[in-house]
Short mmCIF file of C-alpha atoms in Angstrom, two decimals:
data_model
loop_
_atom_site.label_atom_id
_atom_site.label_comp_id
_atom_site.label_asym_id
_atom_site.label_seq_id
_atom_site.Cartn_x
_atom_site.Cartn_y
_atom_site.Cartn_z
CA UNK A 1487 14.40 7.17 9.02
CA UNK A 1488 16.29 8.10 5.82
CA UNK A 1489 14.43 5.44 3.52
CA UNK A 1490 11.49 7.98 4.95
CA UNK A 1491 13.39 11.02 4.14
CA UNK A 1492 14.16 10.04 0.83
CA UNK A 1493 10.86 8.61 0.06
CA UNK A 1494 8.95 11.74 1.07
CA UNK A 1495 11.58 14.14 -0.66
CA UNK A 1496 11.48 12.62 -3.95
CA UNK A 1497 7.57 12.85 -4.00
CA UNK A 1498 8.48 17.16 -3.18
CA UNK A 1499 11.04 18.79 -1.24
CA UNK A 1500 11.17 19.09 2.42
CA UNK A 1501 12.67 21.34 4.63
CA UNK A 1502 14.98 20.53 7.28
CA UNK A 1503 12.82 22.34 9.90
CA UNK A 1504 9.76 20.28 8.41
CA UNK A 1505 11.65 16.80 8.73
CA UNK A 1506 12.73 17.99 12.46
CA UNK A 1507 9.04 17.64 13.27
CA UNK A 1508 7.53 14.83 11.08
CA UNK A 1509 10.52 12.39 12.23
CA UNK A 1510 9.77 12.95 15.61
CA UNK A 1511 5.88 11.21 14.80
CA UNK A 1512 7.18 8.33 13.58
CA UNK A 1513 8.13 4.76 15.49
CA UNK A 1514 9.58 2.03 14.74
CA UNK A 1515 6.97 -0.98 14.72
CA UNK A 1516 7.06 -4.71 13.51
CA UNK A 1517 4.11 -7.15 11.85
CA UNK A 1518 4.61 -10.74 11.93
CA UNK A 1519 3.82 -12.51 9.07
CA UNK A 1520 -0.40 -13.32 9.59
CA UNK A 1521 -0.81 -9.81 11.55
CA UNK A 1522 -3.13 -7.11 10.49
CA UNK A 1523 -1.93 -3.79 10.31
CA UNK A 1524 -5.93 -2.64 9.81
CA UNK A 1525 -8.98 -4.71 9.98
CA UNK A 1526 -12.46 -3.74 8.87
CA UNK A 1527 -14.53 -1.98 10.99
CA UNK A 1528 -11.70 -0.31 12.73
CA UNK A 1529 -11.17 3.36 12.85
CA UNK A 1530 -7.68 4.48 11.56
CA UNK A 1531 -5.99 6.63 13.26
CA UNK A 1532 -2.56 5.49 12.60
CA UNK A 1533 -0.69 5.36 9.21
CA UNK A 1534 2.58 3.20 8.52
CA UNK A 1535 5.79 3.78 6.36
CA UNK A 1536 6.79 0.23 5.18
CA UNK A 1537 10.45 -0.43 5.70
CA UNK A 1538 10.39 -4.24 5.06
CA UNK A 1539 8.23 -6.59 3.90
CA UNK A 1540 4.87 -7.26 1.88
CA UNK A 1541 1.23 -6.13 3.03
CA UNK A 1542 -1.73 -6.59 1.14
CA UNK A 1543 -4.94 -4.74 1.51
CA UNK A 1544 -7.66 -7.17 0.85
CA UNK A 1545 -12.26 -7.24 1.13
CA UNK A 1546 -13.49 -9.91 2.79
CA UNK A 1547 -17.53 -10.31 1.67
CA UNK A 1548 -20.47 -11.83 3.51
CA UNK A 1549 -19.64 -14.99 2.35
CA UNK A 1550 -15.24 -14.89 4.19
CA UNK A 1551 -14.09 -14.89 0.27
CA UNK A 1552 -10.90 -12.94 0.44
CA UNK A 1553 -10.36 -9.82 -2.80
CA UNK A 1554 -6.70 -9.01 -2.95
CA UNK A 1555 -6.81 -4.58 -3.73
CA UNK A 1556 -3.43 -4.02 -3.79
CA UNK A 1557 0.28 -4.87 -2.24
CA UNK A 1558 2.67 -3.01 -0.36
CA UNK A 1559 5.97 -3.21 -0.94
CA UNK A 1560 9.31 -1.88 0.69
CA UNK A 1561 9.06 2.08 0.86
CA UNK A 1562 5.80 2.30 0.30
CA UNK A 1563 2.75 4.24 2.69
CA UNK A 1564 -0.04 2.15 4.29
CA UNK A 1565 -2.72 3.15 5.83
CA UNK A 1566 -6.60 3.10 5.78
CA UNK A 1567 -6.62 6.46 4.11
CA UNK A 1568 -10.16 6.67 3.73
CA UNK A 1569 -11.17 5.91 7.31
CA UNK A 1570 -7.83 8.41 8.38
CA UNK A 1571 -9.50 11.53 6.52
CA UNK A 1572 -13.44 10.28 7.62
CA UNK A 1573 -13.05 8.88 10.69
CA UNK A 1574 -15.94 6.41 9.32
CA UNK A 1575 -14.98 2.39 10.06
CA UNK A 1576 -12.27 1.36 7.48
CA UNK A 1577 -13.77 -1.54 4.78
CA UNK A 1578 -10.70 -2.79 3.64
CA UNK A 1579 -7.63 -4.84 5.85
CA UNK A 1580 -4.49 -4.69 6.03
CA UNK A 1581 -2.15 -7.85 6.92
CA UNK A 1582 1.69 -8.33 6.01
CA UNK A 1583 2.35 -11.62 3.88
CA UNK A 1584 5.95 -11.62 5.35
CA UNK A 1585 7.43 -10.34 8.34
CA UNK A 1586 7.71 -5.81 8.30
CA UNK A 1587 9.60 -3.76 9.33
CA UNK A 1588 7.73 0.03 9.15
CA UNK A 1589 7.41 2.93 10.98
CA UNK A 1590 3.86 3.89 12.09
CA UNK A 1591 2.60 7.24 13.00
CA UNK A 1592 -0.60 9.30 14.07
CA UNK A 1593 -2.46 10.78 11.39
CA UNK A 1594 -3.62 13.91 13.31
CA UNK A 1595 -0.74 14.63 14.41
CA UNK A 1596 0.78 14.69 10.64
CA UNK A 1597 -2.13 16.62 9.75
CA UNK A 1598 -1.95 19.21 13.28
CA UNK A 1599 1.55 20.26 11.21
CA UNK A 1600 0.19 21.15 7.66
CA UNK A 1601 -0.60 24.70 8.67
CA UNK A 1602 3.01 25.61 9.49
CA UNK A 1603 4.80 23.63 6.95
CA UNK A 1604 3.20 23.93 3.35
CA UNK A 1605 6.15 21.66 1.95
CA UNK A 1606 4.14 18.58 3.93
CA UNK A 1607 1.00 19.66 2.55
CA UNK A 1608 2.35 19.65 -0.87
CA UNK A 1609 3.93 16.18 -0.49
CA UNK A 1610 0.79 14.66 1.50
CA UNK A 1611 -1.47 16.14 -1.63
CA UNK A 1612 0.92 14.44 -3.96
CA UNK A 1613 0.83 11.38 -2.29
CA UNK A 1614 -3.00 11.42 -2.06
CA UNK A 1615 -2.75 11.98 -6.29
CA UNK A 1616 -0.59 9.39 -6.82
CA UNK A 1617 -2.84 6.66 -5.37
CA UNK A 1618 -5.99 8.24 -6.74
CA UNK A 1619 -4.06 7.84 -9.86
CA UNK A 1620 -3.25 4.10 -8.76
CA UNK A 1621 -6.12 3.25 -7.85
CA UNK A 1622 -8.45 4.25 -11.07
CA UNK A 1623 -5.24 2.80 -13.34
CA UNK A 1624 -5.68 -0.54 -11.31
CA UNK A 1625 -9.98 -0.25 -11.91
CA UNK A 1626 -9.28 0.17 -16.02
CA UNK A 1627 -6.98 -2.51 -15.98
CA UNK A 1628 -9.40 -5.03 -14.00
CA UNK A 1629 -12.34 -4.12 -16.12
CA UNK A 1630 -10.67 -3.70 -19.59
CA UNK A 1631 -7.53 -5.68 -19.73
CA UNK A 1632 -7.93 -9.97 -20.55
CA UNK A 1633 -6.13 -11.95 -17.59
CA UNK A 1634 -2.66 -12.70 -18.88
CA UNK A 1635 -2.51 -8.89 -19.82
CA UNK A 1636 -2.67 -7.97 -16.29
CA UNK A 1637 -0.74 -10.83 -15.13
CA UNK A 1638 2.26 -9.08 -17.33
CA UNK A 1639 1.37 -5.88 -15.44
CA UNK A 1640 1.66 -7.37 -12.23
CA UNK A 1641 5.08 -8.99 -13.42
CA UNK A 1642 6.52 -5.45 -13.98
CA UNK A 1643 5.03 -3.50 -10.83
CA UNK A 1644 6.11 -6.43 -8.73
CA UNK A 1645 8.82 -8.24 -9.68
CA UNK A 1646 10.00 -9.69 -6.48
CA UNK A 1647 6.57 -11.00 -4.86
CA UNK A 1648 6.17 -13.99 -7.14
CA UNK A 1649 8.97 -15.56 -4.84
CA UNK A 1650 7.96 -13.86 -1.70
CA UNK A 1651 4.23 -15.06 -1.93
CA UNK A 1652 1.58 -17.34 -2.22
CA UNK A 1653 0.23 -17.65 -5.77
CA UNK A 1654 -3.41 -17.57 -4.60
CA UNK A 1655 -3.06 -13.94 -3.37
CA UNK A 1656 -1.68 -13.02 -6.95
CA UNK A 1657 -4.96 -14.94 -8.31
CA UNK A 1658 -6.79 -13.15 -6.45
CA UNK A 1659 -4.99 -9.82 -7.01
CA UNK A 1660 -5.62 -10.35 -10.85
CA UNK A 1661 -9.16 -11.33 -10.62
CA UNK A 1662 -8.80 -14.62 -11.64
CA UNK A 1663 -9.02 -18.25 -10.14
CA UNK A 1664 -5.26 -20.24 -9.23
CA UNK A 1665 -6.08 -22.74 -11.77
CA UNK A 1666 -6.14 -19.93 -14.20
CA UNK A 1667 -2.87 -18.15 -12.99
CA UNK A 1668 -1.33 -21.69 -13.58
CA UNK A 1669 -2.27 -21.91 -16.93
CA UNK A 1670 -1.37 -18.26 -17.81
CA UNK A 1671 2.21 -19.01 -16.13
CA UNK A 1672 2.14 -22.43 -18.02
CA UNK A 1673 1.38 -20.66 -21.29
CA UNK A 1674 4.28 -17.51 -20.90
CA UNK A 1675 6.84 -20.26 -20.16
CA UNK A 1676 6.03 -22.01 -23.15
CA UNK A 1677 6.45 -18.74 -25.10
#
């Protein structure tokens, strides 16, 4: 619970009284490598705090082709946070690449506590900025930036998953085909 504590009062202060009550929603839950934290067409109810390990949120489209969004890493949030705050089917998945270690907990019942404790408002809105702010970052870059430009980005926001994963989920991740990837790799290590 402390890599929890410390992740959530970095984001804004929280009071002792408030922790009291949000530690108490959260339990300690594994993922195998291969399991899905959230598929599509699910409704979320439940959002996890990632202790160990690598998830990535992926769309599957009519055809089964797989389009990496995003990876989790160690203390980091996941969730279906658009299906949490609709209650609409999620549209994205969820599945850890390695074996996790998080703790999981029920959205309403986070949310049942916001009126009493505006410290977990503030942090929850702060949260909910941040990955807005992710998110359209990670759009510009996909849209605007050529291939091995956004391969460097990836290098930098995830320095450890090279090693940790397959290099057709970083392909996919950046958009780009694993013969590509290769060459872009082949081409930096020339440099």
């Amino acid at each position: 619970m402390k890599d929890l504590y410390n992740f959530l009062n970095t984001i804004s202060p929280i009071q002792e009284n408030t922790w009291k009550e949000v530690k108490n929603l959260f339990k300690e839950h594994s993922l195998k490598k291969g399991e899905f934290f959230l598929k599509e067409g699910e409704v979320a109810n439940n959002f996890g705090f990632l202790k160990e390990g690598v998830v990535r949120a992926f769309y599957r489209n009519n055809e089964g082709a797989e389009y990496n969004k995003h990876f989790f890493t160690k203390n980091n949030m996941i969730g279906g946070y658009s299906s949490l705050v609709t209650q609409l089917p999620n549209t994205i998945n969820q599945q850890a690449l390695t074996d996790c270690c998080l703790l999981i907990a029920n959205y309403r019942k986070l949310t049942d506590l916001l009126d009493q404790h505006q410290d977990l408002e503030r942090i929850l809105r702060k949260i909910a900025e941040r990955y807005f702010v992710d998110k359209e970052k990670r759009e510009v870059e996909i849209v605007l930036l050529e291939a091995n430009k956004r391969y460097a980005i990836f290098q930098t926001e995830y320095p450890e998953l090279e090693q940790l994963i397959p290099q057709y989920h970083i392909a996919s991740y950046l958009g780009i085909t694993p013969t590509q990837l290769s060459r872009i790799r082949a081409q930096n290590n020339r440099s």
